[in-house]
């Protein structure tokens, strides 16, 4: 497109008739006084030059448009002064020095480009035309120029010599300096491969094993699951991989698997609704959500209860579709079959699934960010771990009284890491991450603070107190 626009503009410029200003410049440069006697002769010279230039430009314009090579526009504009000099004698002028310099510069530049960037069809065509132009001007320069008594003709001849050398210089320099127009290239080529396409069908499951989250929202890791969640190594295409919060970088969208591995809650990629899926059965938990409105999600041990915390908390029974709303609840610490434990701006509160308040205490100092409150499945006890893991308090939810307050230590004297909850065997269980990055579990006696390493079930000699 650019080449055609330039070709049309050049053709229009060649068609512009001679103006009085052009005659004034001619008279000033040649020292000739334009009179009524010689004006027709001068105008005739320039009219002939314009006709031939328009003809050559009209021929060169389609070539330049088709090849996107502006060199042919320069050639069409400058060819007439060069080749008219071949058929008429002309005298040498001071412009010959500029011409020689232009030829030398063109030769040096052309040799450099050929040796460093190689031979191309465009460079060969330019070189052939430049050779023809150089030969034409050299031939014209060797022809004898007879004396001309007519002052006007002499001035026109001097002007022709000037334009011949200037046009030739422009042509030979354009031949090596001008290249065809190319579409702009991106500043940096992408170094990644396109991600795999999403399967069209939705995936169902019986029991979820390994889950691998999306790992590279903006990176170029070719083998990482950048565009989808993986469940047991296979894409889970219905789940949205990322959300973008206001003023933040992309983060993984909610994807919560229940502890029994039979249910999952995720943000649907298409509808942008939170969805609870059990095997192949799906239920919407919310309407369409903008990314900044996506809540924090918590799931009970068997996936029946789902808590959504965002400007208050909703707890949904996925079996009966009933829900309770806790307007002041900001963060969910625990949700299970017995109820839900949340924090407000200043309180830690336990509720049952009818919304009844079971216990309310001031938020303990140094409450852990996660796994810090545990509601016993029968609804009788609440355990709170605070003081950065050094303090464990047990509350009786029937009397709403604290019944135990211990500072447990592991066998090596270190404080505990976090809690796990009540084990299938009955005792409360805690864990810590060992130096070798292996999780180590311990039983905790809530009444005495004694701990014992868990290995193949209950340790020998362990006698837990009433918990």
Tab-separated table of C-alpha atoms in Angstrom:
chain	number	residue	atom	x	y	z
A	1	UNK	CA	0.000	0.000	0.000
A	2	UNK	CA	2.787	2.454	0.888
A	3	UNK	CA	4.571	1.762	-2.397
A	4	UNK	CA	1.445	2.479	-4.444
A	5	UNK	CA	0.758	5.704	-2.552
A	6	UNK	CA	4.335	6.861	-3.147
A	7	UNK	CA	4.074	5.951	-6.854
A	8	UNK	CA	0.882	7.983	-7.291
A	9	UNK	CA	2.357	10.991	-5.482
A	10	UNK	CA	5.493	10.860	-7.654
A	11	UNK	CA	3.425	10.684	-10.862
A	12	UNK	CA	1.332	13.684	-9.769
A	13	UNK	CA	4.495	15.641	-8.986
A	14	UNK	CA	5.901	14.859	-12.431
A	15	UNK	CA	2.716	16.201	-14.018
A	16	UNK	CA	2.962	19.618	-12.309
A	17	UNK	CA	3.656	22.270	-15.028
A	18	UNK	CA	6.589	24.690	-14.961
A	19	UNK	CA	5.965	27.638	-12.635
A	20	UNK	CA	7.393	31.185	-12.753
A	21	UNK	CA	9.368	30.268	-9.652
A	22	UNK	CA	11.088	27.480	-11.577
A	23	UNK	CA	12.089	29.893	-14.336
A	24	UNK	CA	13.457	32.260	-11.674
A	25	UNK	CA	15.646	29.520	-10.170
A	26	UNK	CA	16.913	28.576	-13.635
A	27	UNK	CA	17.842	32.203	-14.387
A	28	UNK	CA	19.568	32.634	-11.005
A	29	UNK	CA	21.651	29.473	-11.324
A	30	UNK	CA	22.679	29.994	-14.966
A	31	UNK	CA	23.072	33.799	-14.890
A	32	UNK	CA	20.740	34.136	-17.887
A	33	UNK	CA	18.271	36.986	-18.097
A	34	UNK	CA	14.835	35.780	-19.173
A	35	UNK	CA	13.389	38.047	-21.870
A	36	UNK	CA	10.473	37.932	-24.218
A	37	UNK	CA	12.817	36.702	-26.932
A	38	UNK	CA	14.348	33.704	-25.146
A	39	UNK	CA	11.478	32.797	-22.800
A	40	UNK	CA	9.812	30.499	-25.342
A	41	UNK	CA	13.077	28.613	-25.913
A	42	UNK	CA	13.606	28.091	-22.152
A	43	UNK	CA	10.004	27.069	-21.593
A	44	UNK	CA	10.193	24.658	-24.518
A	45	UNK	CA	13.241	22.982	-22.975
A	46	UNK	CA	11.528	22.480	-19.618
A	47	UNK	CA	8.238	21.425	-21.229
A	48	UNK	CA	10.062	18.694	-23.144
A	49	UNK	CA	11.879	17.637	-19.995
A	50	UNK	CA	8.565	17.460	-18.085
A	51	UNK	CA	6.884	15.390	-20.820
A	52	UNK	CA	9.661	12.846	-20.897
A	53	UNK	CA	9.877	12.750	-17.073
A	54	UNK	CA	6.142	12.172	-16.794
A	55	UNK	CA	6.425	9.331	-19.312
A	56	UNK	CA	9.282	7.628	-17.469
A	57	UNK	CA	7.611	8.094	-14.068
A	58	UNK	CA	4.359	6.617	-15.394
A	59	UNK	CA	6.344	3.588	-16.578
A	60	UNK	CA	8.306	3.307	-13.325
A	61	UNK	CA	5.340	3.788	-10.957
A	62	UNK	CA	3.697	0.348	-11.547
A	63	UNK	CA	7.096	-1.349	-11.208
A	64	UNK	CA	7.683	0.416	-7.881
A	65	UNK	CA	4.156	-0.428	-6.696
A	66	UNK	CA	4.411	-4.114	-7.593
A	67	UNK	CA	7.921	-4.620	-6.192
A	68	UNK	CA	7.529	-2.200	-3.236
A	69	UNK	CA	10.921	-0.849	-4.333
A	70	UNK	CA	11.143	2.995	-4.290
A	71	UNK	CA	14.396	2.876	-6.264
A	72	UNK	CA	12.368	2.703	-9.487
A	73	UNK	CA	10.655	5.997	-8.647
A	74	UNK	CA	14.088	7.626	-8.306
A	75	UNK	CA	15.135	6.051	-11.598
A	76	UNK	CA	12.001	7.248	-13.412
A	77	UNK	CA	12.481	10.789	-12.126
A	78	UNK	CA	16.193	11.006	-12.970
A	79	UNK	CA	16.408	8.981	-16.180
A	80	UNK	CA	15.485	11.780	-18.632
A	81	UNK	CA	18.417	14.170	-17.888
A	82	UNK	CA	20.838	11.219	-18.049
A	83	UNK	CA	19.711	9.655	-21.314
A	84	UNK	CA	18.946	12.898	-23.146
A	85	UNK	CA	22.644	13.723	-22.649
A	86	UNK	CA	23.607	10.567	-24.595
A	87	UNK	CA	22.101	11.835	-27.840
A	88	UNK	CA	23.288	15.459	-27.525
A	89	UNK	CA	26.740	16.901	-26.998
A	90	UNK	CA	27.307	18.609	-23.646
A	91	UNK	CA	30.142	20.376	-21.920
A	92	UNK	CA	31.731	19.294	-18.667
A	93	UNK	CA	30.857	21.214	-15.517
A	94	UNK	CA	31.914	21.444	-11.941
A	95	UNK	CA	29.205	18.912	-11.122
A	96	UNK	CA	31.414	16.171	-12.549
A	97	UNK	CA	33.310	16.053	-9.247
A	98	UNK	CA	30.121	15.362	-7.306
A	99	UNK	CA	29.242	12.688	-9.823
A	100	UNK	CA	32.614	10.933	-9.425
A	101	UNK	CA	32.243	10.987	-5.648
A	102	UNK	CA	28.739	9.548	-5.901
A	103	UNK	CA	29.954	6.721	-8.158
A	104	UNK	CA	32.787	5.875	-5.753
A	105	UNK	CA	30.465	5.925	-2.742
A	106	UNK	CA	27.962	3.741	-4.573
A	107	UNK	CA	30.630	1.215	-5.575
A	108	UNK	CA	32.055	0.949	-2.055
A	109	UNK	CA	28.628	0.648	-0.458
A	110	UNK	CA	27.453	-1.907	-3.005
A	111	UNK	CA	30.529	-4.104	-2.486
A	112	UNK	CA	30.038	-3.953	1.281
A	113	UNK	CA	26.381	-4.967	1.067
A	114	UNK	CA	27.110	-7.827	-1.340
A	115	UNK	CA	29.864	-9.261	0.871
A	116	UNK	CA	28.030	-8.885	4.201
A	117	UNK	CA	24.392	-9.484	3.245
A	118	UNK	CA	24.682	-11.572	0.111
A	119	UNK	CA	23.370	-11.339	-3.455
A	120	UNK	CA	19.623	-10.927	-3.947
A	121	UNK	CA	17.541	-10.426	-7.105
A	122	UNK	CA	16.762	-6.854	-6.017
A	123	UNK	CA	20.452	-5.981	-5.612
A	124	UNK	CA	21.272	-7.530	-8.997
A	125	UNK	CA	18.564	-5.438	-10.711
A	126	UNK	CA	19.770	-2.258	-8.974
A	127	UNK	CA	23.385	-3.012	-9.910
A	128	UNK	CA	22.521	-3.564	-13.584
A	129	UNK	CA	20.646	-0.262	-13.780
A	130	UNK	CA	23.458	1.603	-11.998
A	131	UNK	CA	25.989	0.201	-14.498
A	132	UNK	CA	23.846	1.388	-17.414
A	133	UNK	CA	23.524	4.874	-15.893
A	134	UNK	CA	27.273	5.128	-15.263
A	135	UNK	CA	28.013	4.016	-18.837
A	136	UNK	CA	25.515	6.521	-20.270
A	137	UNK	CA	26.939	9.467	-18.359
A	138	UNK	CA	30.514	8.446	-19.142
A	139	UNK	CA	29.664	8.209	-22.841
A	140	UNK	CA	27.952	11.617	-22.782
A	141	UNK	CA	30.945	13.169	-21.033
A	142	UNK	CA	33.346	12.014	-23.736
A	143	UNK	CA	31.381	13.560	-26.600
A	144	UNK	CA	32.723	16.858	-27.971
A	145	UNK	CA	30.630	19.933	-27.404
A	146	UNK	CA	30.819	22.490	-30.272
A	147	UNK	CA	30.751	26.159	-29.542
A	148	UNK	CA	27.263	27.658	-29.377
A	149	UNK	CA	27.032	31.439	-29.915
A	150	UNK	CA	23.442	31.519	-28.739
A	151	UNK	CA	23.458	32.601	-25.091
A	152	UNK	CA	20.111	30.972	-24.273
A	153	UNK	CA	21.070	27.612	-25.785
A	154	UNK	CA	24.385	27.756	-23.954
A	155	UNK	CA	22.597	28.361	-20.645
A	156	UNK	CA	20.215	25.459	-21.315
A	157	UNK	CA	23.179	23.215	-22.129
A	158	UNK	CA	24.921	24.160	-18.866
A	159	UNK	CA	21.690	23.446	-17.015
A	160	UNK	CA	21.441	20.058	-18.749
A	161	UNK	CA	24.990	19.157	-17.662
A	162	UNK	CA	24.121	20.070	-14.082
A	163	UNK	CA	20.905	18.053	-14.019
A	164	UNK	CA	22.577	15.126	-15.767
A	165	UNK	CA	25.239	14.749	-13.092
A	166	UNK	CA	22.831	15.386	-10.214
A	167	UNK	CA	20.297	12.907	-11.588
A	168	UNK	CA	23.034	10.332	-12.192
A	169	UNK	CA	24.385	10.816	-8.663
A	170	UNK	CA	20.904	10.371	-7.190
A	171	UNK	CA	20.340	7.220	-9.238
A	172	UNK	CA	23.600	5.443	-8.369
A	173	UNK	CA	23.281	6.294	-4.670
A	174	UNK	CA	19.640	5.195	-4.567
A	175	UNK	CA	20.640	1.909	-6.193
A	176	UNK	CA	22.636	0.871	-3.135
A	177	UNK	CA	20.901	2.784	-0.337
A	178	UNK	CA	17.223	2.172	-1.077
A	179	UNK	CA	15.696	-1.238	-0.401
A	180	UNK	CA	12.124	-2.464	-1.029
A	181	UNK	CA	9.573	-1.619	1.633
A	182	UNK	CA	8.976	-4.451	4.096
A	183	UNK	CA	6.091	-4.841	6.577
A	184	UNK	CA	7.213	-3.967	10.118
A	185	UNK	CA	8.476	-6.948	12.077
A	186	UNK	CA	7.751	-7.408	15.797
A	187	UNK	CA	10.594	-6.220	17.984
A	188	UNK	CA	10.759	-9.547	19.753
A	189	UNK	CA	9.679	-12.880	18.320
A	190	UNK	CA	7.669	-15.075	20.724
A	191	UNK	CA	9.728	-17.901	22.155
A	192	UNK	CA	6.857	-20.114	23.255
A	193	UNK	CA	4.651	-22.673	21.567
A	194	UNK	CA	0.907	-22.342	21.445
A	195	UNK	CA	-0.879	-24.215	24.227
A	196	UNK	CA	-2.917	-27.298	23.475
A	197	UNK	CA	-6.558	-26.790	22.598
A	198	UNK	CA	-9.174	-27.407	25.284
A	199	UNK	CA	-11.207	-30.570	24.895
A	200	UNK	CA	-14.795	-29.703	24.044
A	201	UNK	CA	-16.380	-32.179	26.467
A	202	UNK	CA	-16.511	-31.659	30.230
A	203	UNK	CA	-14.545	-34.070	32.351
A	204	UNK	CA	-16.112	-36.228	35.076
A	205	UNK	CA	-14.392	-38.342	37.724
A	206	UNK	CA	-15.025	-40.867	40.477
A	207	UNK	CA	-12.174	-40.013	42.803
A	208	UNK	CA	-9.563	-37.328	42.294
A	209	UNK	CA	-5.932	-38.259	42.726
A	210	UNK	CA	-3.168	-35.803	41.902
A	211	UNK	CA	-4.058	-32.205	41.037
A	212	UNK	CA	-1.604	-29.928	39.262
A	213	UNK	CA	-2.432	-26.250	38.952
A	214	UNK	CA	-1.689	-23.839	36.091
A	215	UNK	CA	1.904	-22.695	36.463
A	216	UNK	CA	2.704	-19.950	33.979
A	217	UNK	CA	0.247	-17.165	33.196
A	218	UNK	CA	2.864	-15.018	31.428
A	219	UNK	CA	5.906	-17.310	31.167
A	220	UNK	CA	7.237	-19.394	28.290
A	221	UNK	CA	7.354	-22.824	29.912
A	222	UNK	CA	6.311	-25.054	27.052
A	223	UNK	CA	5.562	-28.198	29.079
A	224	UNK	CA	3.852	-26.620	32.096
A	225	UNK	CA	0.028	-26.719	32.327
A	226	UNK	CA	-0.313	-23.031	31.585
A	227	UNK	CA	-3.922	-22.919	30.388
A	228	UNK	CA	-5.784	-25.518	32.456
A	229	UNK	CA	-5.809	-27.534	35.654
A	230	UNK	CA	-4.613	-31.128	35.449
A	231	UNK	CA	-6.438	-33.879	37.331
A	232	UNK	CA	-4.499	-37.134	37.356
A	233	UNK	CA	-2.424	-35.831	34.475
A	234	UNK	CA	-5.388	-35.003	32.233
A	235	UNK	CA	-6.825	-31.548	31.422
A	236	UNK	CA	-9.821	-30.397	33.443
A	237	UNK	CA	-11.035	-27.909	30.825
A	238	UNK	CA	-14.194	-26.641	32.499
A	239	UNK	CA	-12.214	-24.983	35.319
A	240	UNK	CA	-10.918	-21.430	34.816
A	241	UNK	CA	-7.120	-21.361	35.273
A	242	UNK	CA	-6.631	-17.748	36.413
A	243	UNK	CA	-8.300	-14.724	37.926
A	244	UNK	CA	-6.873	-11.209	37.791
A	245	UNK	CA	-7.567	-9.166	40.902
A	246	UNK	CA	-7.636	-5.373	40.758
A	247	UNK	CA	-4.116	-3.986	40.772
A	248	UNK	CA	-2.516	-7.443	40.959
A	249	UNK	CA	-0.927	-10.137	38.834
A	250	UNK	CA	-2.858	-13.217	37.656
A	251	UNK	CA	-3.392	-15.829	40.378
A	252	UNK	CA	-4.766	-19.343	40.184
A	253	UNK	CA	-8.558	-19.462	40.192
A	254	UNK	CA	-10.291	-21.375	43.036
A	255	UNK	CA	-9.982	-25.149	42.672
A	256	UNK	CA	-10.751	-26.903	45.981
A	257	UNK	CA	-10.834	-30.699	46.322
A	258	UNK	CA	-12.671	-32.144	49.307
A	259	UNK	CA	-10.553	-34.243	51.715
A	260	UNK	CA	-12.331	-37.445	50.605
A	261	UNK	CA	-11.224	-36.603	47.010
A	262	UNK	CA	-14.739	-37.131	45.605
A	263	UNK	CA	-15.868	-33.511	45.153
A	264	UNK	CA	-14.350	-30.357	43.741
A	265	UNK	CA	-15.326	-26.675	43.735
A	266	UNK	CA	-13.989	-24.489	40.920
A	267	UNK	CA	-14.672	-21.375	38.871
A	268	UNK	CA	-16.245	-22.364	35.561
A	269	UNK	CA	-14.155	-21.185	32.610
A	270	UNK	CA	-17.139	-20.301	30.417
A	271	UNK	CA	-19.894	-19.126	32.750
A	272	UNK	CA	-17.527	-17.674	35.413
A	273	UNK	CA	-19.770	-19.214	38.115
A	274	UNK	CA	-18.500	-21.159	41.103
A	275	UNK	CA	-19.440	-24.791	40.553
A	276	UNK	CA	-19.594	-27.827	42.867
A	277	UNK	CA	-18.956	-31.075	40.998
A	278	UNK	CA	-19.360	-34.576	42.422
A	279	UNK	CA	-18.433	-37.234	39.860
A	280	UNK	CA	-20.349	-36.005	36.784
A	281	UNK	CA	-22.974	-33.987	38.681
A	282	UNK	CA	-22.570	-30.213	38.706
A	283	UNK	CA	-24.366	-27.511	40.673
A	284	UNK	CA	-23.839	-23.768	40.458
A	285	UNK	CA	-22.968	-22.084	43.764
A	286	UNK	CA	-23.039	-18.487	42.496
A	287	UNK	CA	-24.004	-16.289	39.598
A	288	UNK	CA	-21.446	-15.012	37.055
A	289	UNK	CA	-18.515	-13.397	38.877
A	290	UNK	CA	-16.098	-10.716	37.792
A	291	UNK	CA	-12.546	-11.612	38.791
A	292	UNK	CA	-12.360	-9.132	41.723
A	293	UNK	CA	-15.592	-10.630	43.136
A	294	UNK	CA	-14.377	-14.236	43.295
A	295	UNK	CA	-14.523	-15.319	46.980
A	296	UNK	CA	-12.245	-17.528	49.065
A	297	UNK	CA	-13.550	-21.091	49.055
A	298	UNK	CA	-13.523	-23.719	51.824
A	299	UNK	CA	-14.853	-27.284	51.510
A	300	UNK	CA	-15.882	-29.764	54.223
A	301	UNK	CA	-14.313	-33.212	54.600
A	302	UNK	CA	-16.840	-34.966	52.338
A	303	UNK	CA	-17.572	-32.019	50.090
A	304	UNK	CA	-21.124	-31.531	51.325
A	305	UNK	CA	-20.621	-28.045	52.757
A	306	UNK	CA	-18.951	-25.194	50.882
A	307	UNK	CA	-18.128	-21.812	52.444
A	308	UNK	CA	-17.670	-18.731	50.261
A	309	UNK	CA	-16.046	-15.736	52.001
A	310	UNK	CA	-16.240	-12.308	50.355
A	311	UNK	CA	-17.776	-9.326	52.174
A	312	UNK	CA	-19.460	-11.801	54.494
A	313	UNK	CA	-19.672	-15.576	54.284
A	314	UNK	CA	-22.189	-17.967	52.723
A	315	UNK	CA	-22.233	-21.623	53.774
A	316	UNK	CA	-24.024	-23.858	51.266
A	317	UNK	CA	-25.288	-27.414	51.782
A	318	UNK	CA	-24.672	-28.932	48.365
A	319	UNK	CA	-27.050	-31.817	49.073
A	320	UNK	CA	-30.144	-29.894	50.191
A	321	UNK	CA	-29.210	-26.596	48.463
A	322	UNK	CA	-29.906	-24.732	51.731
A	323	UNK	CA	-27.515	-21.996	52.808
A	324	UNK	CA	-26.817	-19.696	55.717
A	325	UNK	CA	-25.379	-16.190	55.504
A	326	UNK	CA	-22.922	-14.810	58.071
A	327	UNK	CA	-22.761	-11.081	57.260
A	328	UNK	CA	-19.809	-10.112	59.471
A	329	UNK	CA	-17.629	-13.133	58.765
A	330	UNK	CA	-14.430	-12.192	56.921
A	331	UNK	CA	-12.422	-15.442	56.913
A	332	UNK	CA	-13.352	-19.119	57.212
A	333	UNK	CA	-11.049	-21.163	59.444
A	334	UNK	CA	-12.952	-24.453	59.405
A	335	UNK	CA	-16.028	-25.966	57.780
A	336	UNK	CA	-17.107	-29.549	58.403
A	337	UNK	CA	-20.175	-31.649	59.133
A	338	UNK	CA	-20.579	-30.043	62.588
A	339	UNK	CA	-20.516	-26.387	61.533
A	340	UNK	CA	-18.250	-23.536	60.494
A	341	UNK	CA	-15.632	-21.434	62.306
A	342	UNK	CA	-15.046	-17.885	61.094
A	343	UNK	CA	-13.367	-14.681	62.162
A	344	UNK	CA	-14.956	-11.254	62.150
A	345	UNK	CA	-13.120	-7.971	62.602
A	346	UNK	CA	-12.413	-8.816	66.272
A	347	UNK	CA	-13.969	-12.198	67.163
A	348	UNK	CA	-13.546	-15.884	66.437
A	349	UNK	CA	-17.010	-17.404	66.114
A	350	UNK	CA	-18.276	-20.993	65.699
A	351	UNK	CA	-21.721	-21.651	64.136
A	352	UNK	CA	-23.704	-24.783	63.418
A	353	UNK	CA	-25.278	-25.329	60.002
A	354	UNK	CA	-28.512	-23.648	61.041
A	355	UNK	CA	-26.568	-20.439	61.718
A	356	UNK	CA	-26.780	-20.768	65.512
A	357	UNK	CA	-23.769	-19.340	67.343
A	358	UNK	CA	-21.927	-22.017	69.330
A	359	UNK	CA	-19.019	-19.968	70.676
A	360	UNK	CA	-17.595	-16.468	70.366
A	361	UNK	CA	-14.185	-15.423	71.720
A	362	UNK	CA	-11.741	-12.606	71.097
A	363	UNK	CA	-9.311	-13.463	68.317
A	364	UNK	CA	-6.278	-14.979	70.070
A	365	UNK	CA	-2.910	-13.304	69.597
A	366	UNK	CA	-0.703	-14.892	66.955
A	367	UNK	CA	-3.510	-16.921	65.346
A	368	UNK	CA	-2.113	-18.976	62.468
A	369	UNK	CA	-3.145	-17.982	58.956
A	370	UNK	CA	-4.379	-21.489	58.134
A	371	UNK	CA	-5.252	-24.684	60.006
A	372	UNK	CA	-5.659	-22.824	63.278
A	373	UNK	CA	-9.221	-23.783	64.374
A	374	UNK	CA	-10.679	-27.300	64.436
A	375	UNK	CA	-14.298	-28.228	65.119
A	376	UNK	CA	-14.754	-31.806	66.300
A	377	UNK	CA	-17.072	-33.701	63.917
A	378	UNK	CA	-19.575	-34.419	66.706
A	379	UNK	CA	-19.782	-30.700	67.509
A	380	UNK	CA	-18.583	-31.049	71.110
A	381	UNK	CA	-15.125	-29.453	70.998
A	382	UNK	CA	-13.294	-26.563	69.359
A	383	UNK	CA	-9.486	-26.460	69.299
A	384	UNK	CA	-7.697	-23.179	68.562
A	385	UNK	CA	-3.949	-22.984	67.854
A	386	UNK	CA	-2.440	-19.536	68.414
A	387	UNK	CA	0.702	-17.723	69.590
A	388	UNK	CA	2.420	-18.761	66.346
A	389	UNK	CA	1.809	-22.451	67.043
A	390	UNK	CA	2.940	-22.442	70.677
A	391	UNK	CA	-0.475	-22.386	72.376
A	392	UNK	CA	-3.344	-24.903	72.013
A	393	UNK	CA	-6.690	-24.150	73.660
A	394	UNK	CA	-9.710	-26.480	73.821
A	395	UNK	CA	-13.293	-25.272	74.296
A	396	UNK	CA	-16.401	-27.226	75.287
A	397	UNK	CA	-19.145	-26.041	72.929
A	398	UNK	CA	-21.906	-27.228	75.256
A	399	UNK	CA	-20.786	-25.070	78.182
A	400	UNK	CA	-18.879	-22.520	76.037
A	401	UNK	CA	-15.987	-22.776	78.478
A	402	UNK	CA	-12.291	-23.312	77.878
A	403	UNK	CA	-11.342	-26.672	79.337
A	404	UNK	CA	-7.671	-27.051	78.321
A	405	UNK	CA	-4.804	-24.673	77.691
A	406	UNK	CA	-1.414	-26.252	76.913
A	407	UNK	CA	1.880	-25.338	75.327
A	408	UNK	CA	2.935	-28.553	73.617
A	409	UNK	CA	6.457	-29.393	72.538
A	410	UNK	CA	7.636	-31.961	70.066
A	411	UNK	CA	10.083	-34.632	71.261
A	412	UNK	CA	13.050	-32.537	70.110
A	413	UNK	CA	11.737	-29.485	71.977
A	414	UNK	CA	10.532	-27.517	68.913
A	415	UNK	CA	7.054	-25.943	68.861
A	416	UNK	CA	4.388	-27.583	66.695
A	417	UNK	CA	3.862	-26.469	63.123
A	418	UNK	CA	0.098	-26.673	62.582
A	419	UNK	CA	-2.892	-28.882	63.234
A	420	UNK	CA	-4.492	-31.653	61.201
A	421	UNK	CA	-7.627	-32.340	63.265
A	422	UNK	CA	-9.067	-35.420	64.844
A	423	UNK	CA	-7.722	-38.644	63.362
A	424	UNK	CA	-9.768	-41.705	62.453
A	425	UNK	CA	-8.401	-43.340	65.628
A	426	UNK	CA	-9.715	-40.526	67.794
A	427	UNK	CA	-6.737	-38.474	69.093
A	428	UNK	CA	-6.066	-34.938	67.890
A	429	UNK	CA	-3.238	-34.810	65.388
A	430	UNK	CA	-0.620	-32.180	64.553
A	431	UNK	CA	2.297	-32.043	62.152
A	432	UNK	CA	5.426	-30.176	61.260
A	433	UNK	CA	7.601	-30.031	58.136
A	434	UNK	CA	10.931	-31.693	58.707
A	435	UNK	CA	14.199	-30.282	57.363
A	436	UNK	CA	14.195	-32.839	54.567
A	437	UNK	CA	10.807	-31.471	53.503
A	438	UNK	CA	8.962	-34.576	54.677
A	439	UNK	CA	5.836	-34.031	56.709
A	440	UNK	CA	5.947	-35.661	60.157
A	441	UNK	CA	2.729	-36.227	62.106
A	442	UNK	CA	2.273	-36.403	65.880
A	443	UNK	CA	-0.585	-37.148	68.230
A	444	UNK	CA	-1.325	-34.431	70.767
A	445	UNK	CA	-2.895	-34.979	74.165
A	446	UNK	CA	-5.047	-31.859	74.471
A	447	UNK	CA	-5.161	-32.124	78.271
A	448	UNK	CA	-1.442	-32.580	78.987
A	449	UNK	CA	0.285	-31.305	75.872
A	450	UNK	CA	2.167	-34.592	75.421
A	451	UNK	CA	3.086	-35.482	71.842
A	452	UNK	CA	4.033	-38.765	70.265
A	453	UNK	CA	5.255	-39.484	66.757
A	454	UNK	CA	2.673	-41.223	64.553
A	455	UNK	CA	4.006	-44.393	62.991
A	456	UNK	CA	1.800	-47.179	61.671
A	457	UNK	CA	-1.226	-46.092	63.704
A	458	UNK	CA	-1.291	-45.390	67.444
A	459	UNK	CA	2.167	-45.455	69.040
A	460	UNK	CA	2.940	-48.034	71.656
A	461	UNK	CA	2.023	-46.983	75.179
A	462	UNK	CA	-0.031	-43.963	74.045
A	463	UNK	CA	-2.946	-43.315	76.357
A	464	UNK	CA	-4.768	-40.159	75.376
A	465	UNK	CA	-6.720	-38.299	78.020
A	466	UNK	CA	-10.364	-37.360	77.592
A	467	UNK	CA	-10.500	-34.993	74.661
